[in-house]
């Protein structure tokens, strides 16, 4: 399994045969070619993270049109990641976080997603069985984070910087759809998690969302991360052995809470979907919408206990109407598994409105 491989190998430096590039941090300029960063090499049928970078996985992952993802991080030598509050990670200046989006079976035009096969091994992504679409970078500079998107060419030999975004026609087995590479403003719209500061921040990597066991242990022992606090882990929403409430709350936190928090861009909605939110009305239970407009789908409350099909939250997850769908950016298809999970959680809620 892809996840199992990443969890077990996450904190080991990846090496492969042949000459490897050296990571180069660009403090001011945004290189036109991804290769100018030295973060990956393309050789012998692989996209290989460079020595000095570290792959990592998350407990709860963001849905992105069923794309597979390879995540890496690089911090400058003799630096480490810290945490002052036991949850938020403080990355040193010079940090580069990458996320590469790819789909299996890319050799025959339109792509089809399958859970079968191993698409990453100790050398990286196997290019003969996949189609790599884009690699996104978060770069920590002196004045804060910069979000960059690089789009791979059809030969999968190089990726070019995209300021205005891009589109790819894909087929994931349920019909064709347009995969959207975000433009620079769209990157900011998701990664600006505090409306007051308007600063870009990483969304996924937090102490509670990093895999336990080998990943955090190795990061601590290697000095990559300097913290003694290990909070309760966020749930892997795909793991059916975990309580449905915790799984659904973890899913909503990862997919929605970067906007729907008391400081996020959706703060005026009064709907706060963070994992630590304790107020059930703020969480949506029997909550009247403030300014949802057509986004209500004709429903009265964000969440109606026991009735997911009457809940605005589920409606907005299910619709593809640009004026109503949630998240507003980052998806072009319906995430059926996410809807099933959140619906099961709502069905288990007691009471009525």
Short mmCIF file of C-alpha atoms in Angstrom, two decimals:
data_model
loop_
_atom_site.label_atom_id
_atom_site.label_comp_id
_atom_site.label_asym_id
_atom_site.label_seq_id
_atom_site.Cartn_x
_atom_site.Cartn_y
_atom_site.Cartn_z
CA UNK A 1 0.00 0.00 0.00
CA UNK A 2 1.17 3.52 -0.82
CA UNK A 3 0.39 4.83 2.67
CA UNK A 4 2.17 1.95 4.38
CA UNK A 5 5.30 2.54 2.33
CA UNK A 6 5.36 6.26 3.07
CA UNK A 7 4.74 5.70 6.78
CA UNK A 8 7.59 3.22 7.13
CA UNK A 9 10.04 5.09 4.91
CA UNK A 10 8.95 8.62 5.68
CA UNK A 11 11.94 9.81 7.62
CA UNK A 12 14.68 8.08 5.69
CA UNK A 13 16.63 10.01 3.09
CA UNK A 14 15.72 8.74 -0.37
CA UNK A 15 18.59 7.84 -2.65
CA UNK A 16 18.71 6.25 -6.07
CA UNK A 17 21.25 5.31 -8.66
CA UNK A 18 22.90 8.01 -10.74
CA UNK A 19 23.98 11.55 -9.97
CA UNK A 20 21.55 13.43 -7.75
CA UNK A 21 20.89 17.17 -7.77
CA UNK A 22 21.62 19.43 -4.81
CA UNK A 23 18.72 21.31 -3.26
CA UNK A 24 18.96 25.04 -3.94
CA UNK A 25 16.89 27.51 -1.93
CA UNK A 26 15.83 30.58 -3.90
CA UNK A 27 15.27 33.45 -1.48
CA UNK A 28 13.94 35.99 -3.99
CA UNK A 29 13.33 34.58 -7.45
CA UNK A 30 10.80 31.98 -8.53
CA UNK A 31 12.62 29.75 -11.04
CA UNK A 32 10.73 28.91 -14.21
CA UNK A 33 11.77 25.25 -14.03
CA UNK A 34 11.19 22.94 -11.08
CA UNK A 35 14.59 21.34 -11.68
CA UNK A 36 16.26 24.63 -10.67
CA UNK A 37 15.29 23.87 -7.07
CA UNK A 38 17.16 20.55 -7.15
CA UNK A 39 14.35 18.83 -5.25
CA UNK A 40 13.88 15.89 -7.63
CA UNK A 41 15.62 14.00 -10.37
CA UNK A 42 14.03 12.24 -13.33
CA UNK A 43 16.01 9.21 -14.41
CA UNK A 44 15.67 5.49 -15.00
CA UNK A 45 11.89 5.75 -15.10
CA UNK A 46 11.54 7.41 -11.70
CA UNK A 47 10.73 10.78 -10.19
CA UNK A 48 13.09 10.66 -7.23
CA UNK A 49 13.25 13.07 -4.27
CA UNK A 50 16.79 14.36 -3.81
CA UNK A 51 19.09 13.34 -0.95
CA UNK A 52 18.53 15.64 1.99
CA UNK A 53 14.78 15.79 1.45
CA UNK A 54 12.41 13.75 3.60
CA UNK A 55 9.14 12.18 2.55
CA UNK A 56 6.25 12.29 5.00
CA UNK A 57 2.61 11.28 5.38
CA UNK A 58 -0.40 12.70 7.18
CA UNK A 59 -3.01 11.03 9.37
CA UNK A 60 -5.89 12.88 7.71
CA UNK A 61 -5.42 13.89 4.09
CA UNK A 62 -7.05 16.57 1.97
CA UNK A 63 -9.27 15.30 -0.83
CA UNK A 64 -8.01 16.45 -4.24
CA UNK A 65 -10.07 14.77 -6.96
CA UNK A 66 -8.73 11.34 -6.00
CA UNK A 67 -5.15 12.29 -6.87
CA UNK A 68 -2.30 10.36 -5.30
CA UNK A 69 0.31 12.53 -3.57
CA UNK A 70 3.97 12.40 -2.65
CA UNK A 71 4.96 14.87 0.08
CA UNK A 72 8.50 15.96 0.89
CA UNK A 73 10.17 18.49 3.15
CA UNK A 74 13.62 20.04 3.13
CA UNK A 75 15.06 22.28 5.82
CA UNK A 76 18.46 23.97 5.68
CA UNK A 77 21.35 22.08 7.30
CA UNK A 78 21.81 22.65 11.04
CA UNK A 79 18.20 23.82 11.46
CA UNK A 80 15.14 22.10 12.91
CA UNK A 81 11.38 22.38 13.16
CA UNK A 82 9.98 23.46 16.53
CA UNK A 83 6.58 23.80 18.16
CA UNK A 84 5.74 26.36 20.81
CA UNK A 85 2.14 25.26 21.41
CA UNK A 86 2.43 21.49 21.02
CA UNK A 87 0.51 21.49 17.74
CA UNK A 88 1.57 24.20 15.24
CA UNK A 89 4.93 23.58 13.60
CA UNK A 90 7.40 26.45 13.28
CA UNK A 91 9.55 25.91 10.20
CA UNK A 92 12.94 27.60 9.81
CA UNK A 93 13.51 30.10 7.01
CA UNK A 94 14.64 28.17 3.96
CA UNK A 95 12.16 25.32 4.42
CA UNK A 96 10.68 23.86 1.22
CA UNK A 97 7.57 21.67 1.43
CA UNK A 98 6.45 19.89 -1.75
CA UNK A 99 3.35 17.98 -2.76
CA UNK A 100 3.36 16.12 -6.08
CA UNK A 101 -0.01 15.10 -7.54
CA UNK A 102 -0.21 12.07 -9.80
CA UNK A 103 -2.59 9.42 -11.11
CA UNK A 104 -1.99 5.77 -12.00
CA UNK A 105 -2.19 4.29 -15.50
CA UNK A 106 -1.20 7.36 -17.41
CA UNK A 107 0.21 5.69 -20.48
CA UNK A 108 -3.00 5.55 -22.51
CA UNK A 109 -4.38 9.05 -22.75
CA UNK A 110 -7.19 9.55 -20.27
CA UNK A 111 -6.34 8.40 -16.78
CA UNK A 112 -8.10 5.90 -14.56
CA UNK A 113 -7.62 5.68 -10.82
CA UNK A 114 -7.14 2.29 -9.21
CA UNK A 115 -6.12 1.16 -5.77
CA UNK A 116 -4.19 -1.73 -7.27
CA UNK A 117 -0.43 -1.61 -7.72
CA UNK A 118 2.55 -0.01 -6.04
CA UNK A 119 3.34 3.35 -7.61
CA UNK A 120 6.09 4.45 -5.21
CA UNK A 121 9.05 2.45 -4.02
CA UNK A 122 12.42 3.29 -2.47
CA UNK A 123 13.43 5.24 -5.59
CA UNK A 124 10.32 7.44 -5.83
CA UNK A 125 7.33 7.56 -8.18
CA UNK A 126 7.37 4.97 -10.95
CA UNK A 127 6.74 7.00 -14.08
CA UNK A 128 5.98 4.02 -16.31
CA UNK A 129 2.75 3.40 -14.36
CA UNK A 130 1.69 6.94 -13.49
CA UNK A 131 1.04 10.36 -14.93
CA UNK A 132 2.44 13.20 -12.83
CA UNK A 133 0.30 16.35 -13.12
CA UNK A 134 1.81 19.01 -10.87
CA UNK A 135 4.18 19.70 -7.99
CA UNK A 136 3.27 22.43 -5.51
CA UNK A 137 5.87 24.16 -3.36
CA UNK A 138 5.54 26.08 -0.12
CA UNK A 139 8.76 28.06 0.34
CA UNK A 140 9.56 29.74 3.68
CA UNK A 141 11.33 33.01 2.95
CA UNK A 142 12.31 35.86 5.26
CA UNK A 143 9.03 37.65 4.59
CA UNK A 144 6.88 34.51 4.94
CA UNK A 145 5.65 31.59 2.87
CA UNK A 146 5.37 31.64 -0.93
CA UNK A 147 3.07 29.19 -2.74
CA UNK A 148 4.20 27.99 -6.18
CA UNK A 149 2.73 25.47 -8.62
CA UNK A 150 4.78 23.66 -11.28
CA UNK A 151 3.02 21.78 -14.09
CA UNK A 152 4.69 18.70 -15.60
CA UNK A 153 5.07 18.30 -19.35
CA UNK A 154 3.66 15.30 -21.20
CA UNK A 155 7.07 13.62 -21.26
CA UNK A 156 7.33 13.93 -17.45
CA UNK A 157 10.85 15.26 -17.86
CA UNK A 158 10.34 18.76 -16.42
CA UNK A 159 7.74 20.94 -14.69
CA UNK A 160 7.23 24.63 -15.48
CA UNK A 161 6.11 27.38 -13.11
CA UNK A 162 2.44 28.25 -13.55
CA UNK A 163 1.22 31.63 -12.32
CA UNK A 164 -2.21 31.55 -13.95
CA UNK A 165 -2.97 27.88 -13.32
CA UNK A 166 -3.67 25.12 -15.81
CA UNK A 167 -6.22 22.45 -16.70
CA UNK A 168 -6.04 18.74 -17.55
CA UNK A 169 -8.85 16.54 -18.88
CA UNK A 170 -8.88 13.36 -16.80
CA UNK A 171 -10.99 10.24 -16.36
CA UNK A 172 -11.06 8.59 -12.94
CA UNK A 173 -13.46 5.83 -13.92
CA UNK A 174 -16.69 7.76 -13.37
CA UNK A 175 -16.45 9.99 -16.43
CA UNK A 176 -14.17 12.78 -17.56
CA UNK A 177 -13.60 15.93 -15.55
CA UNK A 178 -11.32 18.93 -15.68
CA UNK A 179 -8.47 18.79 -13.18
CA UNK A 180 -7.58 22.36 -12.22
CA UNK A 181 -4.08 23.45 -11.27
CA UNK A 182 -4.65 26.47 -9.02
CA UNK A 183 -3.44 29.92 -9.93
CA UNK A 184 -1.45 31.93 -7.42
CA UNK A 185 -4.52 33.65 -5.95
CA UNK A 186 -6.28 30.33 -5.45
CA UNK A 187 -3.25 28.97 -3.61
CA UNK A 188 -3.46 31.92 -1.25
CA UNK A 189 -7.21 31.53 -0.76
CA UNK A 190 -6.67 28.13 0.87
CA UNK A 191 -3.37 28.76 2.65
CA UNK A 192 -4.32 32.07 4.25
CA UNK A 193 -5.69 30.46 7.41
CA UNK A 194 -5.82 33.68 9.44
CA UNK A 195 -7.84 36.46 7.85
CA UNK A 196 -6.31 39.15 10.07
CA UNK A 197 -2.68 38.41 9.22
CA UNK A 198 -3.38 37.32 5.62
CA UNK A 199 -0.20 35.24 5.85
CA UNK A 200 0.17 32.00 3.90
CA UNK A 201 0.67 28.92 6.09
CA UNK A 202 1.01 25.16 5.57
CA UNK A 203 -2.30 23.36 6.17
CA UNK A 204 -1.48 19.66 6.54
CA UNK A 205 1.67 19.25 8.59
CA UNK A 206 0.90 19.72 12.28
CA UNK A 207 2.02 17.62 15.22
CA UNK A 208 -1.36 15.91 15.52
CA UNK A 209 -1.53 15.19 11.78
CA UNK A 210 1.92 13.62 11.37
CA UNK A 211 2.04 9.85 11.53
CA UNK A 212 3.05 8.37 14.84
CA UNK A 213 5.68 5.68 15.40
CA UNK A 214 8.58 5.73 13.00
CA UNK A 215 7.88 9.13 11.46
CA UNK A 216 7.86 11.34 14.54
CA UNK A 217 10.40 9.17 16.36
CA UNK A 218 12.87 9.41 13.49
CA UNK A 219 12.25 13.15 13.08
CA UNK A 220 13.00 13.68 16.77
CA UNK A 221 16.06 11.42 16.86
CA UNK A 222 17.51 12.95 13.70
CA UNK A 223 17.00 16.48 14.98
CA UNK A 224 14.66 17.40 12.15
CA UNK A 225 12.01 18.31 14.72
CA UNK A 226 12.71 19.64 18.20
CA UNK A 227 9.73 19.07 20.49
CA UNK A 228 8.86 16.84 23.42
CA UNK A 229 5.10 17.34 23.12
CA UNK A 230 3.14 14.77 21.16
CA UNK A 231 -0.60 15.58 21.07
CA UNK A 232 -3.46 13.17 20.42
CA UNK A 233 -3.22 12.16 16.76
CA UNK A 234 -5.78 13.24 14.25
CA UNK A 235 -7.73 10.28 12.91
CA UNK A 236 -7.17 8.72 9.51
CA UNK A 237 -10.71 9.23 8.22
CA UNK A 238 -10.28 6.21 5.92
CA UNK A 239 -9.75 3.82 8.85
CA UNK A 240 -13.13 2.25 9.59
CA UNK A 241 -11.84 0.82 12.87
CA UNK A 242 -11.84 4.33 14.36
CA UNK A 243 -14.94 5.93 15.87
CA UNK A 244 -17.04 7.50 13.12
CA UNK A 245 -17.38 10.80 14.98
CA UNK A 246 -13.63 11.27 15.34
CA UNK A 247 -13.05 10.24 11.74
CA UNK A 248 -15.67 12.66 10.43
CA UNK A 249 -14.41 15.51 12.60
CA UNK A 250 -10.85 14.85 11.42
CA UNK A 251 -12.05 14.85 7.81
CA UNK A 252 -13.88 18.15 8.24
CA UNK A 253 -10.89 19.67 10.04
CA UNK A 254 -8.54 18.77 7.20
CA UNK A 255 -10.85 19.68 4.32
CA UNK A 256 -12.77 22.65 5.74
CA UNK A 257 -11.23 24.16 8.88
CA UNK A 258 -8.53 26.18 7.12
CA UNK A 259 -11.46 28.48 6.21
CA UNK A 260 -14.12 27.51 8.74
CA UNK A 261 -12.47 28.59 11.99
CA UNK A 262 -12.81 31.58 14.27
CA UNK A 263 -9.90 33.28 12.48
CA UNK A 264 -10.27 31.86 8.97
CA UNK A 265 -11.72 33.44 5.81
CA UNK A 266 -15.14 31.92 6.62
CA UNK A 267 -15.22 33.27 10.18
CA UNK A 268 -18.34 35.35 9.51
CA UNK A 269 -20.31 32.18 8.69
CA UNK A 270 -20.26 31.20 12.35
CA UNK A 271 -19.63 27.60 11.23
CA UNK A 272 -16.40 26.37 12.78
CA UNK A 273 -15.25 22.91 11.73
CA UNK A 274 -12.00 22.59 13.67
CA UNK A 275 -11.38 19.33 15.49
CA UNK A 276 -11.23 21.09 18.86
CA UNK A 277 -14.57 22.92 18.48
CA UNK A 278 -16.84 21.92 21.40
CA UNK A 279 -19.88 24.09 20.73
CA UNK A 280 -22.26 21.90 18.71
CA UNK A 281 -24.12 24.89 17.29
CA UNK A 282 -20.89 26.39 15.99
CA UNK A 283 -20.15 22.95 14.62
CA UNK A 284 -23.40 23.18 12.67
CA UNK A 285 -25.95 21.27 14.73
CA UNK A 286 -29.34 22.99 14.18
CA UNK A 287 -27.45 26.10 13.08
CA UNK A 288 -29.24 28.56 10.82
CA UNK A 289 -27.09 29.80 7.91
CA UNK A 290 -25.93 33.42 8.08
CA UNK A 291 -25.16 34.19 4.45
CA UNK A 292 -25.29 30.94 2.51
CA UNK A 293 -27.65 32.20 -0.23
CA UNK A 294 -28.17 29.52 -2.86
CA UNK A 295 -25.74 27.36 -0.90
CA UNK A 296 -28.53 26.10 1.35
CA UNK A 297 -30.03 23.87 -1.30
CA UNK A 298 -33.39 24.75 0.23
CA UNK A 299 -32.43 23.32 3.61
CA UNK A 300 -32.88 25.11 6.93
CA UNK A 301 -29.93 24.03 9.06
CA UNK A 302 -26.24 23.27 8.56
CA UNK A 303 -26.69 19.90 10.30
CA UNK A 304 -29.99 18.21 11.11
CA UNK A 305 -29.34 15.39 13.60
CA UNK A 306 -30.16 12.01 12.09
CA UNK A 307 -30.93 13.54 8.68
CA UNK A 308 -27.85 14.12 6.48
CA UNK A 309 -29.97 14.61 3.35
CA UNK A 310 -31.66 17.59 5.02
CA UNK A 311 -28.34 19.11 6.12
CA UNK A 312 -26.77 22.05 4.28
CA UNK A 313 -23.30 20.68 5.04
CA UNK A 314 -23.91 17.48 3.09
CA UNK A 315 -25.65 19.34 0.28
CA UNK A 316 -22.66 21.61 -0.24
CA UNK A 317 -20.28 18.64 -0.22
CA UNK A 318 -22.43 16.87 -2.82
CA UNK A 319 -23.17 19.67 -5.29
CA UNK A 320 -20.93 20.77 -8.16
CA UNK A 321 -22.71 24.10 -8.50
CA UNK A 322 -19.87 26.69 -8.42
CA UNK A 323 -22.04 29.00 -6.33
CA UNK A 324 -22.74 26.40 -3.66
CA UNK A 325 -20.07 23.69 -3.61
CA UNK A 326 -17.66 23.31 -0.75
CA UNK A 327 -14.76 23.53 -0.75
CA UNK A 328 -15.02 26.39 -3.23
CA UNK A 329 -11.70 25.49 -4.86
CA UNK A 330 -9.59 22.35 -4.89
CA UNK A 331 -12.09 19.85 -6.22
CA UNK A 332 -13.92 19.24 -9.50
CA UNK A 333 -15.65 15.96 -8.59
CA UNK A 334 -17.79 14.73 -5.71
CA UNK A 335 -15.96 12.91 -2.93
CA UNK A 336 -18.39 10.06 -2.34
CA UNK A 337 -16.41 8.49 0.49
CA UNK A 338 -16.24 11.78 2.37
CA UNK A 339 -19.98 12.30 1.98
CA UNK A 340 -20.66 8.76 3.21
CA UNK A 341 -18.50 9.35 6.28
CA UNK A 342 -19.99 12.73 7.23
CA UNK A 343 -23.50 11.40 6.59
CA UNK A 344 -22.88 8.46 8.92
CA UNK A 345 -21.75 10.87 11.64
CA UNK A 346 -24.84 13.05 11.21
CA UNK A 347 -27.10 9.98 11.23
CA UNK A 348 -25.68 9.03 14.63
CA UNK A 349 -26.43 12.44 16.16
CA UNK A 350 -29.43 12.46 18.48
CA UNK A 351 -32.17 15.03 18.91
CA UNK A 352 -33.93 17.30 16.44
CA UNK A 353 -34.11 20.96 15.47
#
